[in-house]
PDB file of C-alpha atoms in Angstrom:
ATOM      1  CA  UNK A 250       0.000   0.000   0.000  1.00 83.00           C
ATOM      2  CA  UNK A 251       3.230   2.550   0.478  1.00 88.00           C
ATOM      3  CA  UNK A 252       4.236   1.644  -2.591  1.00 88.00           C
ATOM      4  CA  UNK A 253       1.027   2.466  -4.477  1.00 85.00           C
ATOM      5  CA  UNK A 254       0.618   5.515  -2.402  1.00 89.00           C
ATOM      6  CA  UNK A 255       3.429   7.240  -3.400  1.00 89.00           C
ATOM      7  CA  UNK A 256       3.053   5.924  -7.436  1.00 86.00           C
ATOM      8  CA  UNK A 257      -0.164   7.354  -7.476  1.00 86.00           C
ATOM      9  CA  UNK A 258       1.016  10.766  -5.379  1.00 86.00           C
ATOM     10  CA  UNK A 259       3.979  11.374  -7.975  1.00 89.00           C
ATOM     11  CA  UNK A 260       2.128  10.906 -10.607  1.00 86.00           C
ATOM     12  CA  UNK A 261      -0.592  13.495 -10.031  1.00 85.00           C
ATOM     13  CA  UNK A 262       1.975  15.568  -8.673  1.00 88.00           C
ATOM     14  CA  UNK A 263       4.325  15.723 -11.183  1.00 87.00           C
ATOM     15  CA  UNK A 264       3.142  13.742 -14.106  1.00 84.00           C
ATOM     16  CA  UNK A 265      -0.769  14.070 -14.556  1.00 80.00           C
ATOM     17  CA  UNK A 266      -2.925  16.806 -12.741  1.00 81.00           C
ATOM     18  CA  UNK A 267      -6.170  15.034 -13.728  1.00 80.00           C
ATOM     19  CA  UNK A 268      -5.243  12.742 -11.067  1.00 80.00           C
ATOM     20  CA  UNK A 269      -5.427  15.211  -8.461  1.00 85.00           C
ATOM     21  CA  UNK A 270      -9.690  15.261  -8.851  1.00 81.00           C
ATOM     22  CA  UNK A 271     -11.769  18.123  -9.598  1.00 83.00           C
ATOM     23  CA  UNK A 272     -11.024  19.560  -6.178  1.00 84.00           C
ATOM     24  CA  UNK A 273      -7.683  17.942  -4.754  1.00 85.00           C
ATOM     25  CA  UNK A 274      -9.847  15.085  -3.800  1.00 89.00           C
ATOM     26  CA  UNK A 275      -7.806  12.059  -5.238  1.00 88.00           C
ATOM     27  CA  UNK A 276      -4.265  14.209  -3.117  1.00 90.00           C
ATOM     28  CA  UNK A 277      -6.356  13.746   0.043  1.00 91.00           C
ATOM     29  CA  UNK A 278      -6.996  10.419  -0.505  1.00 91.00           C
ATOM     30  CA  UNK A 279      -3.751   9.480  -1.126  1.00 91.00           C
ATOM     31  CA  UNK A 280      -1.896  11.534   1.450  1.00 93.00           C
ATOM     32  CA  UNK A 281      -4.528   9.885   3.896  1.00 93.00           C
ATOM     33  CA  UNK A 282      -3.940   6.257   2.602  1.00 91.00           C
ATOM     34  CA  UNK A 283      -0.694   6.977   2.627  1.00 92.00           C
ATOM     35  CA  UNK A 284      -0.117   8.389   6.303  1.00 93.00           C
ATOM     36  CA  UNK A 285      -2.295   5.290   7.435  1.00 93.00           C
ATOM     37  CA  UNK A 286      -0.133   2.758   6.226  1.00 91.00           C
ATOM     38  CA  UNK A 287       3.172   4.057   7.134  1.00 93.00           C
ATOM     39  CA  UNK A 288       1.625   4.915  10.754  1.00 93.00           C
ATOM     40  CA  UNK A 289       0.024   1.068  10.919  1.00 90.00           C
ATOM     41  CA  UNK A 290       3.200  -0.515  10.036  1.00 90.00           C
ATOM     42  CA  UNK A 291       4.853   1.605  12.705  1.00 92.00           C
ATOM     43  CA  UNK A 292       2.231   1.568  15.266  1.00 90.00           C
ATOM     44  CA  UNK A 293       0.968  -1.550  14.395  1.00 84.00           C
ATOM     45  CA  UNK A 294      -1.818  -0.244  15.127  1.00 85.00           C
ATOM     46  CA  UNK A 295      -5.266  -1.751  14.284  1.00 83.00           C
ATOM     47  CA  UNK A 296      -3.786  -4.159  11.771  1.00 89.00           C
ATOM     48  CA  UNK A 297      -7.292  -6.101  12.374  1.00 92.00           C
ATOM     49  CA  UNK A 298      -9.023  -3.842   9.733  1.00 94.00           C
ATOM     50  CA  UNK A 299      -5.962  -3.472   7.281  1.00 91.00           C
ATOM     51  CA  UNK A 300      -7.398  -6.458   4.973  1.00 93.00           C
ATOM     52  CA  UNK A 301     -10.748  -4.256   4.485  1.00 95.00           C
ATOM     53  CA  UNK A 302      -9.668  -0.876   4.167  1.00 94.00           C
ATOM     54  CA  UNK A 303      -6.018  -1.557   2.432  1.00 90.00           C
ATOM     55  CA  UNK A 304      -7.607  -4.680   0.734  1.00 91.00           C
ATOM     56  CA  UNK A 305     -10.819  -5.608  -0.280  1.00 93.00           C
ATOM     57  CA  UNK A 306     -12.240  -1.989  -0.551  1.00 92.00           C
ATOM     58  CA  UNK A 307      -9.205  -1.828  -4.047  1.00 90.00           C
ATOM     59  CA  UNK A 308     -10.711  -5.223  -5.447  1.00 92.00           C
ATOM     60  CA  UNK A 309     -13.091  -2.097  -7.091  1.00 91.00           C
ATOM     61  CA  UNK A 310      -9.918  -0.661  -8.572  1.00 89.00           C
ATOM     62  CA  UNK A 311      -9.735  -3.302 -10.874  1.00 92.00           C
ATOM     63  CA  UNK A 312     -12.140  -3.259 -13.213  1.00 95.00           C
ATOM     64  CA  UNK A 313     -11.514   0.966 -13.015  1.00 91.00           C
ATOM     65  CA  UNK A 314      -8.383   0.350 -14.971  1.00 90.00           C
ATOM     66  CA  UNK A 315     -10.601  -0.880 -17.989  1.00 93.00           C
ATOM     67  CA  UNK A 316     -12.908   2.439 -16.978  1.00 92.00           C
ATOM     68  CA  UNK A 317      -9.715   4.712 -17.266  1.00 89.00           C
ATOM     69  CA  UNK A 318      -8.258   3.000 -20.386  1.00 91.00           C
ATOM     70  CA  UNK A 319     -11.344   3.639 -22.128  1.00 93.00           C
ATOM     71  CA  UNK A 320     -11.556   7.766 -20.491  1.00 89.00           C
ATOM     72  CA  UNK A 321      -8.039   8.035 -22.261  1.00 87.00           C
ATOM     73  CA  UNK A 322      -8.439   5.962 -25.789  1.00 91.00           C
ATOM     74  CA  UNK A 323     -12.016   7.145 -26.224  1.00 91.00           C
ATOM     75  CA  UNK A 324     -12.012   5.330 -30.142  1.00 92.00           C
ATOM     76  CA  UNK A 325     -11.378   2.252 -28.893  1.00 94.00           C
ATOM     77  CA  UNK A 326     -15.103   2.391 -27.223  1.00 92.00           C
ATOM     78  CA  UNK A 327     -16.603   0.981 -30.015  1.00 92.00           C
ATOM     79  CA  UNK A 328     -14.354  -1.499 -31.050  1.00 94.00           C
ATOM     80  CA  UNK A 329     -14.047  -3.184 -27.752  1.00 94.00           C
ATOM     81  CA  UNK A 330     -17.686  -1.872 -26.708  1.00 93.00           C
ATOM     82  CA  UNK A 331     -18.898  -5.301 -23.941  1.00 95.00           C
ATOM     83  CA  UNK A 332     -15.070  -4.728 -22.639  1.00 96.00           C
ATOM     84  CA  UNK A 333     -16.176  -0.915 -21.698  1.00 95.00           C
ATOM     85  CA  UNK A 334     -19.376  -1.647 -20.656  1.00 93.00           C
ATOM     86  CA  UNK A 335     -18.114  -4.742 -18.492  1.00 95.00           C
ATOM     87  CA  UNK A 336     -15.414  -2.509 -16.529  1.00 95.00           C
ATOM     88  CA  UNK A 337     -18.231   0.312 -16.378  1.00 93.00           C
ATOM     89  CA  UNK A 338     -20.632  -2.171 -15.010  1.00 92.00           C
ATOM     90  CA  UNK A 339     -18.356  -4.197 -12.641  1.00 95.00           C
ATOM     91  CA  UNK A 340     -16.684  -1.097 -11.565  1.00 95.00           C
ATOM     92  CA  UNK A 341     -20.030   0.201 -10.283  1.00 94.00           C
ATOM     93  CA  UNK A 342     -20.766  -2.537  -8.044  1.00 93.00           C
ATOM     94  CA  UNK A 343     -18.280  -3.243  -6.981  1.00 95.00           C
ATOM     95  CA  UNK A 344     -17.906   0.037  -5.655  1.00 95.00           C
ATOM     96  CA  UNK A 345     -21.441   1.108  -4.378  1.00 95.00           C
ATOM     97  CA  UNK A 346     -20.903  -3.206  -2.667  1.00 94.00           C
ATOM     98  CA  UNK A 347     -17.457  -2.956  -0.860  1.00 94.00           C
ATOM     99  CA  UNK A 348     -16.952   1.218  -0.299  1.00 95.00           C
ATOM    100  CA  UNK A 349     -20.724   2.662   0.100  1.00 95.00           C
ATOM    101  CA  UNK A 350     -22.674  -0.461   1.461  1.00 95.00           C
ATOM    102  CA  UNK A 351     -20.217  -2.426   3.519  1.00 97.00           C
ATOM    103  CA  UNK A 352     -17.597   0.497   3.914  1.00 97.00           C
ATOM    104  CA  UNK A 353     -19.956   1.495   7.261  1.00 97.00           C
ATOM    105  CA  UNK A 354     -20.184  -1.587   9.291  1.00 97.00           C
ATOM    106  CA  UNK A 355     -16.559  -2.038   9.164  1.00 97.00           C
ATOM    107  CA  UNK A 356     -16.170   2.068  10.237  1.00 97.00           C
ATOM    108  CA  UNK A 357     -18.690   1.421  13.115  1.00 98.00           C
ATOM    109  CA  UNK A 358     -16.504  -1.732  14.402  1.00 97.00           C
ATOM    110  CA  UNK A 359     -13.246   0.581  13.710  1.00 97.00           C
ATOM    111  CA  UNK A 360     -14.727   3.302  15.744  1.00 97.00           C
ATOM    112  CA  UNK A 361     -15.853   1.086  18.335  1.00 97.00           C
ATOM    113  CA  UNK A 362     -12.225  -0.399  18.643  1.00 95.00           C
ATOM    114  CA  UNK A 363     -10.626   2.792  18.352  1.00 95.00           C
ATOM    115  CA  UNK A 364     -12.795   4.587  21.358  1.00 95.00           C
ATOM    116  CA  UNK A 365     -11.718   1.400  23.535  1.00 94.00           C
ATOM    117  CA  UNK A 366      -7.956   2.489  22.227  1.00 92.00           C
ATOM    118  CA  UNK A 367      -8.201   5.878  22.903  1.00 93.00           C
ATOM    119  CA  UNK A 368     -10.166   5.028  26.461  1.00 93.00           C
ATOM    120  CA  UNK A 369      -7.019   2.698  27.246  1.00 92.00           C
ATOM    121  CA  UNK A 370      -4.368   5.440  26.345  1.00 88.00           C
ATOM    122  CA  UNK A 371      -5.743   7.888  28.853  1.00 88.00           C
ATOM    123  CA  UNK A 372      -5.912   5.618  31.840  1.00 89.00           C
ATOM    124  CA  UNK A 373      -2.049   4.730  30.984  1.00 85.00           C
ATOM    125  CA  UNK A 374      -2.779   1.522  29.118  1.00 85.00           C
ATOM    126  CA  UNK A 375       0.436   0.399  26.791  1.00 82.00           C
ATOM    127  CA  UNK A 376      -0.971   1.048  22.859  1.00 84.00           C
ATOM    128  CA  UNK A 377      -0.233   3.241  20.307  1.00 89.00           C
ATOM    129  CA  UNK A 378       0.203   6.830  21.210  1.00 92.00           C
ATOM    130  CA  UNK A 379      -3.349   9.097  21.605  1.00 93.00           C
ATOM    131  CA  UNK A 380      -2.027  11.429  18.191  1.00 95.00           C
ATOM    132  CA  UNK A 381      -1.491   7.877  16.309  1.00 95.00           C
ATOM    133  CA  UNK A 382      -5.550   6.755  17.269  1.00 95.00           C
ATOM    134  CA  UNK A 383      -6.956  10.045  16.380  1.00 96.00           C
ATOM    135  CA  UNK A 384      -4.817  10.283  13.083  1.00 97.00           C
ATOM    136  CA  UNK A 385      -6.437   7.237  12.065  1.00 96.00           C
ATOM    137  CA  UNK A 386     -10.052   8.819  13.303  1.00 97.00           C
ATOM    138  CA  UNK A 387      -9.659  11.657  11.118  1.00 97.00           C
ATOM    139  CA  UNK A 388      -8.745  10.229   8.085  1.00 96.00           C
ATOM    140  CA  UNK A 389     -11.479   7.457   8.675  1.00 97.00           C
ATOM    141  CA  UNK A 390     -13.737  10.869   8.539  1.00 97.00           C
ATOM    142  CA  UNK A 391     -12.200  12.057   5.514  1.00 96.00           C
ATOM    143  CA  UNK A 392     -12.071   8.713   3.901  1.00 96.00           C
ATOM    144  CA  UNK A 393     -15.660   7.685   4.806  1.00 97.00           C
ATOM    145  CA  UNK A 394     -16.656  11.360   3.252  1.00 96.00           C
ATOM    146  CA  UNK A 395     -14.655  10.781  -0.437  1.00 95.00           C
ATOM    147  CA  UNK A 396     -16.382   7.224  -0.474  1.00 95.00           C
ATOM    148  CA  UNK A 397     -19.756   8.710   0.035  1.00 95.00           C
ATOM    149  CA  UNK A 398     -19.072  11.117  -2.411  1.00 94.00           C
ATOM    150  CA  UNK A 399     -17.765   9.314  -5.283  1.00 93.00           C
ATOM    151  CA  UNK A 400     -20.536   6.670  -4.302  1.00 94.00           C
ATOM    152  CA  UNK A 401     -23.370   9.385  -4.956  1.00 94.00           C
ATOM    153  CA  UNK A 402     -21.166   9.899  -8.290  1.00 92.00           C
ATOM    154  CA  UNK A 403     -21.408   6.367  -9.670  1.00 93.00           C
ATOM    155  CA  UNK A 404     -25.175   5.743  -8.240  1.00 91.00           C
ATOM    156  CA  UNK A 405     -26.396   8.857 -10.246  1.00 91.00           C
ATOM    157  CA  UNK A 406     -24.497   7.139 -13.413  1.00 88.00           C
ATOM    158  CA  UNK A 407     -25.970   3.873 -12.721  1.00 87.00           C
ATOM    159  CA  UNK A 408     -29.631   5.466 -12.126  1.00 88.00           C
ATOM    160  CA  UNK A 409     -28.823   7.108 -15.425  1.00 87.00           C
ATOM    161  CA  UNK A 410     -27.989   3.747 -17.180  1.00 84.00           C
ATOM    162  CA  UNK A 411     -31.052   2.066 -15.692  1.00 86.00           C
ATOM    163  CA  UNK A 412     -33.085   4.799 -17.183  1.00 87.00           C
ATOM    164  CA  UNK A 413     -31.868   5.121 -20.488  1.00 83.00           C
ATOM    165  CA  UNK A 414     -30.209   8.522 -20.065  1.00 76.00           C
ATOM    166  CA  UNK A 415     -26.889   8.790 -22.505  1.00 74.00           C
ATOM    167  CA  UNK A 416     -25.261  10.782 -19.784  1.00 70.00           C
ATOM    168  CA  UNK A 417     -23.771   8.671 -17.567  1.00 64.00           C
ATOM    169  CA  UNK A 418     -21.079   7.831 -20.973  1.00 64.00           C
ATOM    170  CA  UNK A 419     -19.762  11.270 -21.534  1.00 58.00           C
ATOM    171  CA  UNK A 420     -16.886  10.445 -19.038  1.00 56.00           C
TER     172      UNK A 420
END
């Protein structure tokens, strides 16, 4: 995950400022990401929930390869038309499955675990330092927040598919 997180930072950085998001959005997320998984590894802190949230939230990233691919070689659309729509489609729910609809159980249990952490810390319990628990806290905030919005992005473009609207292909 440190690896990837600092790809993906130098690229929009220096490389590609589309990858930055319309508003910074995509830097947050991977300066967050990014502070999490250098602070887990050495904190080793909550390493419980690192399979969800450094794992099997990016199983949507797959198919969002085939989604950018097709943003960036828009004439190849046609040609390879059920391979678009297939990484449109599996993209989406994967998504709206693992980072809108499941994304919130797993925050509740993290937040749970994390007041216990915090609760600990104060009464002198040995644990990761009070700044490391509440880094992680905020950036779960933040986090939860970009999933919620890109979620709302992708379940207007799906309600858009459903209905027949052309709009949800312009990007």
């Amino acid at each position: 995950m440190i690896g990837f997180q600092l790809y993906e930072l130098t690229c929009a950085i220096l490389l590609e400022p589309s990858l930055r998001g319309q508003h910074n959005e995509m830097l947050a997320h991977h300066v967050a990401a990014l502070l999490l998984a250098v602070l887990g590894v050495a904190y080793t802190y909550l390493h419980y929930y690192a399979p969800f949230f450094m794992g099997a939230v990016e199983v949507s990233s797959v198919p969002l390869i085939g989604v950018d691919f097709f943003k960036e070689f828009k004439g190849l659309r046609k040609e390879y038309l059920i391979l678009h729509e297939l990484s449109r489609a599996l993209f989406a729910v994967l998504f709206v499955l693992c980072r809108v609809a499941y994304w919130p159980f797993v925050t509740y249990h993290f937040w749970c675990d994390s007041m216990l952490e915090l609760r600990a810390a104060w009464a002198g319990d040995i644990g990761p330092p009070i700044w490391v628990v509440l880094i992680f806290c905020a950036s779960n905030l933040l986090l939860s927040a970009l999933q919620f919005y890109w979620g709302s992005l992708v379940s207007k473009a799906l309600v858009q598919k459903v209905l027949g609207d052309e709009a949800h292909k312009e990007d």
